[in-house]
mmCIF file of C-alpha atoms in Angstrom:
data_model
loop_
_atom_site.group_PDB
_atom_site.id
_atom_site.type_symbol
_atom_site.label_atom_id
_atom_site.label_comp_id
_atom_site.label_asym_id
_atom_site.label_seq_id
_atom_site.Cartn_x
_atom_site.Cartn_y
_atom_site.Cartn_z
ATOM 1 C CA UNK A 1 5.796 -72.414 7.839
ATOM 2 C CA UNK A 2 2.752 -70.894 9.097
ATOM 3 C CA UNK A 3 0.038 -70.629 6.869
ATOM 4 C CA UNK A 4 -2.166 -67.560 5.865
ATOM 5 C CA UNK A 5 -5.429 -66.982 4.369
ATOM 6 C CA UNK A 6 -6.307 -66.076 0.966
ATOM 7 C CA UNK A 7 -7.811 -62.889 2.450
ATOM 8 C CA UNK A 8 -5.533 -61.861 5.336
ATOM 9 C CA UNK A 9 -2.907 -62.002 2.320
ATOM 10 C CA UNK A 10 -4.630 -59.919 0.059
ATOM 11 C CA UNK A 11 -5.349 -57.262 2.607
ATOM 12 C CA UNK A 12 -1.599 -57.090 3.524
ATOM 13 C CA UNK A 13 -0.483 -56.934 -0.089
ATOM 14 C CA UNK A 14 -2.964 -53.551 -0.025
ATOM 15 C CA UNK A 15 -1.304 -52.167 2.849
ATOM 16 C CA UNK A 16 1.618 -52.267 1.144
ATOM 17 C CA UNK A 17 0.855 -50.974 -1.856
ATOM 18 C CA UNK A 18 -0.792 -48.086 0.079
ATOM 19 C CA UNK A 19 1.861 -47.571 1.908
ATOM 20 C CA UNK A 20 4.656 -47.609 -0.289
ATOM 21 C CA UNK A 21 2.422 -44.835 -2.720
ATOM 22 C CA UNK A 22 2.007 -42.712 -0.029
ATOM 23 C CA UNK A 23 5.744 -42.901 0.917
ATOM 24 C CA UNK A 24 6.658 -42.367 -2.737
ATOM 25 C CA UNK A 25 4.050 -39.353 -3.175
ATOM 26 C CA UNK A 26 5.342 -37.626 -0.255
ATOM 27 C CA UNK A 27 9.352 -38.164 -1.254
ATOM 28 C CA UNK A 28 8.261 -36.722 -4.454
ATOM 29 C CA UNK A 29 6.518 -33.876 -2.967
ATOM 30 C CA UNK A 30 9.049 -33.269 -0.636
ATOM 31 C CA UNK A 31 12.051 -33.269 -3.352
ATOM 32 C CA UNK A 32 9.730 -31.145 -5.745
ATOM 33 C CA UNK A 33 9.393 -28.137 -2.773
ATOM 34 C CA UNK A 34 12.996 -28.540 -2.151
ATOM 35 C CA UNK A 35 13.659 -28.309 -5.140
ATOM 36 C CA UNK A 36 11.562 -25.114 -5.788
ATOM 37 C CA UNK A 37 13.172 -23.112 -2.672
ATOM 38 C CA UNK A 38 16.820 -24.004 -3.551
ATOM 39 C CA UNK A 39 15.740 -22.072 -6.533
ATOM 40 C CA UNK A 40 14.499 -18.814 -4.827
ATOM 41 C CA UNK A 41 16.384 -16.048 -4.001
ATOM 42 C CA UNK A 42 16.745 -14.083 -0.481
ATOM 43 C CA UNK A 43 15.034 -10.890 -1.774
ATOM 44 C CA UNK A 44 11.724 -13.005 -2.412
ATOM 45 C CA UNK A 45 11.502 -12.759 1.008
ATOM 46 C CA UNK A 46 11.800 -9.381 1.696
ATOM 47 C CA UNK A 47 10.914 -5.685 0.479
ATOM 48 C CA UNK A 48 11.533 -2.078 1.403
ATOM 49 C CA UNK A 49 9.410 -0.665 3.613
ATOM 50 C CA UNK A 50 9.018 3.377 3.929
ATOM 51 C CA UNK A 51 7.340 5.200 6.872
ATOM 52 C CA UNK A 52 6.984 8.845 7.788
ATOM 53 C CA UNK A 53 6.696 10.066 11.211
ATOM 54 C CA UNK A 54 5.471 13.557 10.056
ATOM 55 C CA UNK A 55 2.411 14.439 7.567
ATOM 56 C CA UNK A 56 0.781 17.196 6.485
ATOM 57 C CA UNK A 57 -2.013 19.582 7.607
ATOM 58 C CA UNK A 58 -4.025 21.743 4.944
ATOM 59 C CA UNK A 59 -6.437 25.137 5.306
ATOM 60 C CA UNK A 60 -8.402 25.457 2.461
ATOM 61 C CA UNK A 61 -10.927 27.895 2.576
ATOM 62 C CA UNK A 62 -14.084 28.240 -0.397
ATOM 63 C CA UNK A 63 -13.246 31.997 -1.630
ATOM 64 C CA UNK A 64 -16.272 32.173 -4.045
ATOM 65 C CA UNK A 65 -18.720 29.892 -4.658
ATOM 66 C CA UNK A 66 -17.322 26.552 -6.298
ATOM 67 C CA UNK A 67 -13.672 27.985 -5.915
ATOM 68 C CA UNK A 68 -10.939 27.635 -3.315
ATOM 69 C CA UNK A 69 -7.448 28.099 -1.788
ATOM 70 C CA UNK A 70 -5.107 27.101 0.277
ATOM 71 C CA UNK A 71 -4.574 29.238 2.736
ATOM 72 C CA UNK A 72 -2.245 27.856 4.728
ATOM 73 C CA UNK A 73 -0.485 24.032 5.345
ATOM 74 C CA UNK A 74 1.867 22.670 7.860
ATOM 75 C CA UNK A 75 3.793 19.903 8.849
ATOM 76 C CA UNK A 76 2.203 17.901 11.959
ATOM 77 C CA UNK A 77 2.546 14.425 13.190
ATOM 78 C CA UNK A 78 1.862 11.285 10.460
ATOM 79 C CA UNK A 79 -1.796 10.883 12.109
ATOM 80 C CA UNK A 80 -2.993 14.236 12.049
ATOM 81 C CA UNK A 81 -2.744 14.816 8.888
ATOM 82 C CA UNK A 82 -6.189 16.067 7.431
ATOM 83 C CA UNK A 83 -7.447 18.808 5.413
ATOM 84 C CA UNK A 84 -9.655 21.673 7.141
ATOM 85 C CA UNK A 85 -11.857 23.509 4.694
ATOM 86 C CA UNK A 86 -13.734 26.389 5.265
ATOM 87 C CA UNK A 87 -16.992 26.711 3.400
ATOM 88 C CA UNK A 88 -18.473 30.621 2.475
ATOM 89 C CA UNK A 89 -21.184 29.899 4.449
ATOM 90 C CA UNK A 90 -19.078 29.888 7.718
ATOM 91 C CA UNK A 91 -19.175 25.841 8.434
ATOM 92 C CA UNK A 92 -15.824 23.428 8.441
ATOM 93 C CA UNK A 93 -15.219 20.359 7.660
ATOM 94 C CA UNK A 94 -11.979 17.888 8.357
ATOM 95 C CA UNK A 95 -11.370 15.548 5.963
ATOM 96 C CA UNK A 96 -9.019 12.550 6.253
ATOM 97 C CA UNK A 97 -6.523 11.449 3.853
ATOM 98 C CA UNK A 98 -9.175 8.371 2.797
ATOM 99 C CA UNK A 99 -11.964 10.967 2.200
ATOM 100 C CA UNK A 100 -9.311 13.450 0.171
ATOM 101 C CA UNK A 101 -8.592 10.479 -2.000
ATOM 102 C CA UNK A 102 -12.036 9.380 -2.311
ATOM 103 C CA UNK A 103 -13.406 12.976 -3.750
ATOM 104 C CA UNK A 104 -10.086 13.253 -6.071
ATOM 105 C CA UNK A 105 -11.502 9.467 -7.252
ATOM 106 C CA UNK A 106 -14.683 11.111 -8.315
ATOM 107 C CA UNK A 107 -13.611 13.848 -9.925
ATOM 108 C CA UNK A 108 -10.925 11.667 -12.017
ATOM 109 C CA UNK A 109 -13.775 8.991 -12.794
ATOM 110 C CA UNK A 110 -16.360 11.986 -13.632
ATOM 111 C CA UNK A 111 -14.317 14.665 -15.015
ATOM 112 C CA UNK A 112 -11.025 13.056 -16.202
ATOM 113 C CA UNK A 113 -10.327 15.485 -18.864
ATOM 114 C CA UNK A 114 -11.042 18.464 -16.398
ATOM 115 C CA UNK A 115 -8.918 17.277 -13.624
ATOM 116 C CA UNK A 116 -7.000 19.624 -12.142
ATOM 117 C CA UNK A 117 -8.782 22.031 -14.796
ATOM 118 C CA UNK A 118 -10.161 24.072 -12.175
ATOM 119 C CA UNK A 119 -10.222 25.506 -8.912
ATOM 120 C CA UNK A 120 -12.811 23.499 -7.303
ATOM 121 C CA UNK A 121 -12.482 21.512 -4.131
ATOM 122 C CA UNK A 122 -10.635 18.265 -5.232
ATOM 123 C CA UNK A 123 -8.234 20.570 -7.348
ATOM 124 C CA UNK A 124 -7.141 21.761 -3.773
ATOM 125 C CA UNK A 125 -6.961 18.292 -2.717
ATOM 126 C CA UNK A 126 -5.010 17.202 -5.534
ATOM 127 C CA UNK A 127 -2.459 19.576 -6.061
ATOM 128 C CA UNK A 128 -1.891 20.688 -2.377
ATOM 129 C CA UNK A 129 -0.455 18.922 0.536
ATOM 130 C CA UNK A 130 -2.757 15.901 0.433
ATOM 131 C CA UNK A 131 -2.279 14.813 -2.889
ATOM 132 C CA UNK A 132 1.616 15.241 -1.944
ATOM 133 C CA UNK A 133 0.582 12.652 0.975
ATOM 134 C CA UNK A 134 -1.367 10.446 -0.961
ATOM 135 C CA UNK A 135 1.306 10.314 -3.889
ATOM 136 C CA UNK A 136 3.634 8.768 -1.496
ATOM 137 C CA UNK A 137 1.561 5.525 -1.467
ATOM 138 C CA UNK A 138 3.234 3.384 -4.293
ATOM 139 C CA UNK A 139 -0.047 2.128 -4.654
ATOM 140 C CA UNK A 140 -1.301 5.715 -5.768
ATOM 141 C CA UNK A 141 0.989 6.466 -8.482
ATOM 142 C CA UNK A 142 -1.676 7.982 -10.647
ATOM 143 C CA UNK A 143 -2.404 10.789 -8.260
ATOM 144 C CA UNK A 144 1.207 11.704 -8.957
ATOM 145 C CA UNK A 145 0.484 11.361 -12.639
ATOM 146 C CA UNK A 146 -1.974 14.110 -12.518
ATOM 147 C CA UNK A 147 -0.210 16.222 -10.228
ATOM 148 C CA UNK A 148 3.028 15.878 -12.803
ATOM 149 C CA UNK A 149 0.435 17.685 -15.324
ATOM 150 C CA UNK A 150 0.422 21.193 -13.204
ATOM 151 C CA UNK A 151 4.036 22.172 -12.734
ATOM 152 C CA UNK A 152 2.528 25.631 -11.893
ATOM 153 C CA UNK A 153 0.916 24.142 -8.445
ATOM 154 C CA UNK A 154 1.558 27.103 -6.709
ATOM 155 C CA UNK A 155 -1.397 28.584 -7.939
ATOM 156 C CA UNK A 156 -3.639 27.083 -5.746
ATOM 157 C CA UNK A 157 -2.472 28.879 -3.137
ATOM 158 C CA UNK A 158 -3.923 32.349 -2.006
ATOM 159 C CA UNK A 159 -0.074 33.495 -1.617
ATOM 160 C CA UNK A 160 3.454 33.114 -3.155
ATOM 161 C CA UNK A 161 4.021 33.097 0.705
ATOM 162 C CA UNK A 162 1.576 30.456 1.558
ATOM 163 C CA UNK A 163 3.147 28.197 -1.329
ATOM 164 C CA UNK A 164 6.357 28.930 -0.182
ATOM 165 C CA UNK A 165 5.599 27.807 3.587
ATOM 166 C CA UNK A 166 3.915 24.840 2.454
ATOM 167 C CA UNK A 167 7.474 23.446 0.421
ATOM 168 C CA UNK A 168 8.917 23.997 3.771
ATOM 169 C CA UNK A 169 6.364 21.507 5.245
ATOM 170 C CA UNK A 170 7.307 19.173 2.476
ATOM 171 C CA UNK A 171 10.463 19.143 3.156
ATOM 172 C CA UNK A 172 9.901 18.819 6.626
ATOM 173 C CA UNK A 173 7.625 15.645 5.945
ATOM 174 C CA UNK A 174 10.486 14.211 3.381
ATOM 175 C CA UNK A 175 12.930 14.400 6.655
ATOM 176 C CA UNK A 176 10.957 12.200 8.254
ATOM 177 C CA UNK A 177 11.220 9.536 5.668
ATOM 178 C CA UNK A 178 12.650 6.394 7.089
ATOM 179 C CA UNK A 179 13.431 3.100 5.250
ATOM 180 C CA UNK A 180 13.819 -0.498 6.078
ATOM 181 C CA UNK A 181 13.941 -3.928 4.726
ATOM 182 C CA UNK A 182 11.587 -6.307 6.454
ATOM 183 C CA UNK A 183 11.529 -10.023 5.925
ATOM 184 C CA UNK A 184 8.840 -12.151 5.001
ATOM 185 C CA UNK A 185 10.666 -15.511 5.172
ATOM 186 C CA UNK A 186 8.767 -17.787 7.390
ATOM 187 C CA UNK A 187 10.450 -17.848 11.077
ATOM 188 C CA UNK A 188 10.848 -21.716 10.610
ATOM 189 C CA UNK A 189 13.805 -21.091 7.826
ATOM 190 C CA UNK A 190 13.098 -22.708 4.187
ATOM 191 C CA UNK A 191 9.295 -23.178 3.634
ATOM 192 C CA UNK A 192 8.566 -27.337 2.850
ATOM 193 C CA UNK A 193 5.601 -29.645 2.583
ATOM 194 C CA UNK A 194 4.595 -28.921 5.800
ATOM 195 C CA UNK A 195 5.377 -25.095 5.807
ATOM 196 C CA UNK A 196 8.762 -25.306 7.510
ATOM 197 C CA UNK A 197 11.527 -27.809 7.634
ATOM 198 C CA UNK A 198 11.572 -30.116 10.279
ATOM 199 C CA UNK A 199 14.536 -32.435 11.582
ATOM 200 C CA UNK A 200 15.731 -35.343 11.034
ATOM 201 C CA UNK A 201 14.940 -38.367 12.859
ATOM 202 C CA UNK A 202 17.529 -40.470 14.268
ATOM 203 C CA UNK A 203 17.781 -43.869 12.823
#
């Protein structure tokens, strides 16, 4: 029988040990994930996903000082849309649907109790074609909130006609609407300790 030191034995009994914790922690880890994803459903995995290929363009134009209307909106492709406004003093601006949100954020944060209250710029913004655009975002449901407060939003427009062409953009926009279910389930199948699920070894 071949001997061994008092050290060389201790050292191997430590291996061992080491080993056989870090084969049990990983079994356990391994069952506990398993366990976790035999749980989930499919639909954690995946969510609807709505796009429109058409958006909206708005003419608003400053009719006295302070006040405005929209003179005129139309349906255009999804990354043109943009509101044009005409200032008294004869200068334009084009605002984007970021900046259109970000001056209908002001006046909400400033004003809240005199949103929509008036006939001032973000009013325009609000109840017109861009806050249609913007409402669309499920992560801007308050804009719809407020615009569900005016059911009379045709008056800011300078016409019954000009409200009436802009529905007809609406509904132009809403045929555009397209919807789809997109996965997010990693491309390795069921997600484990190591972020997919690997094979078995032979043996």
């Amino acid at each position: 029988m071949t001997q061994q030191r008092k050290g060389s034995f201790i050292k191997r009994a430590k291996d061992i040990t080491l080993s056989s914790a870090l084969t049990l922690a990983i079994l356990s880890g391994t069952s506990m994930m398993t366990g976790c994803s035999s749980n989930e459903d499919e639909s954690d995995y995946s969510y609807e996903e709505t796009t429109y290929s058409k958006g909206i363009r708005s003419h608003i134009k400053e009719v006295k000082p302070g006040e405005f209307k929209i003179t005129d909106e139309e349906s255009v492709a999804a990354d043109k849309s943009l509101a044009i406004v005409t200032y008294l003093d004869g200068h334009t601006d084009s605002l984007s649907t970021a900046a259109a949100k970000a001056l209908i954020d002001k006046d909400i944060q400033n004003n809240q109790s005199y949103v929509g209250h008036h006939s001032g710029l973000s009013s325009m913004l609000l109840y017109g074609g861009m806050g249609y655009m913007l409402g669309r975002n499920s992560g801007f449901g308050y804009i719809n909130n407020y615009r569900d407060q005016n059911p009379n939003r045709g008056n800011v427009y300078s016409s019954p006609s000009t409200f009436s062409k802009s529905q007809s953009a609406v509904q132009d926009v809403n045929s555009s609407r397209t919807t789809r279910t997109v996965s997010s389930r990693p491309a390795g199948g069921r997600s484990g300790f190591f972020g997919r699920s690997s094979g078995r070894s032979g043996g």
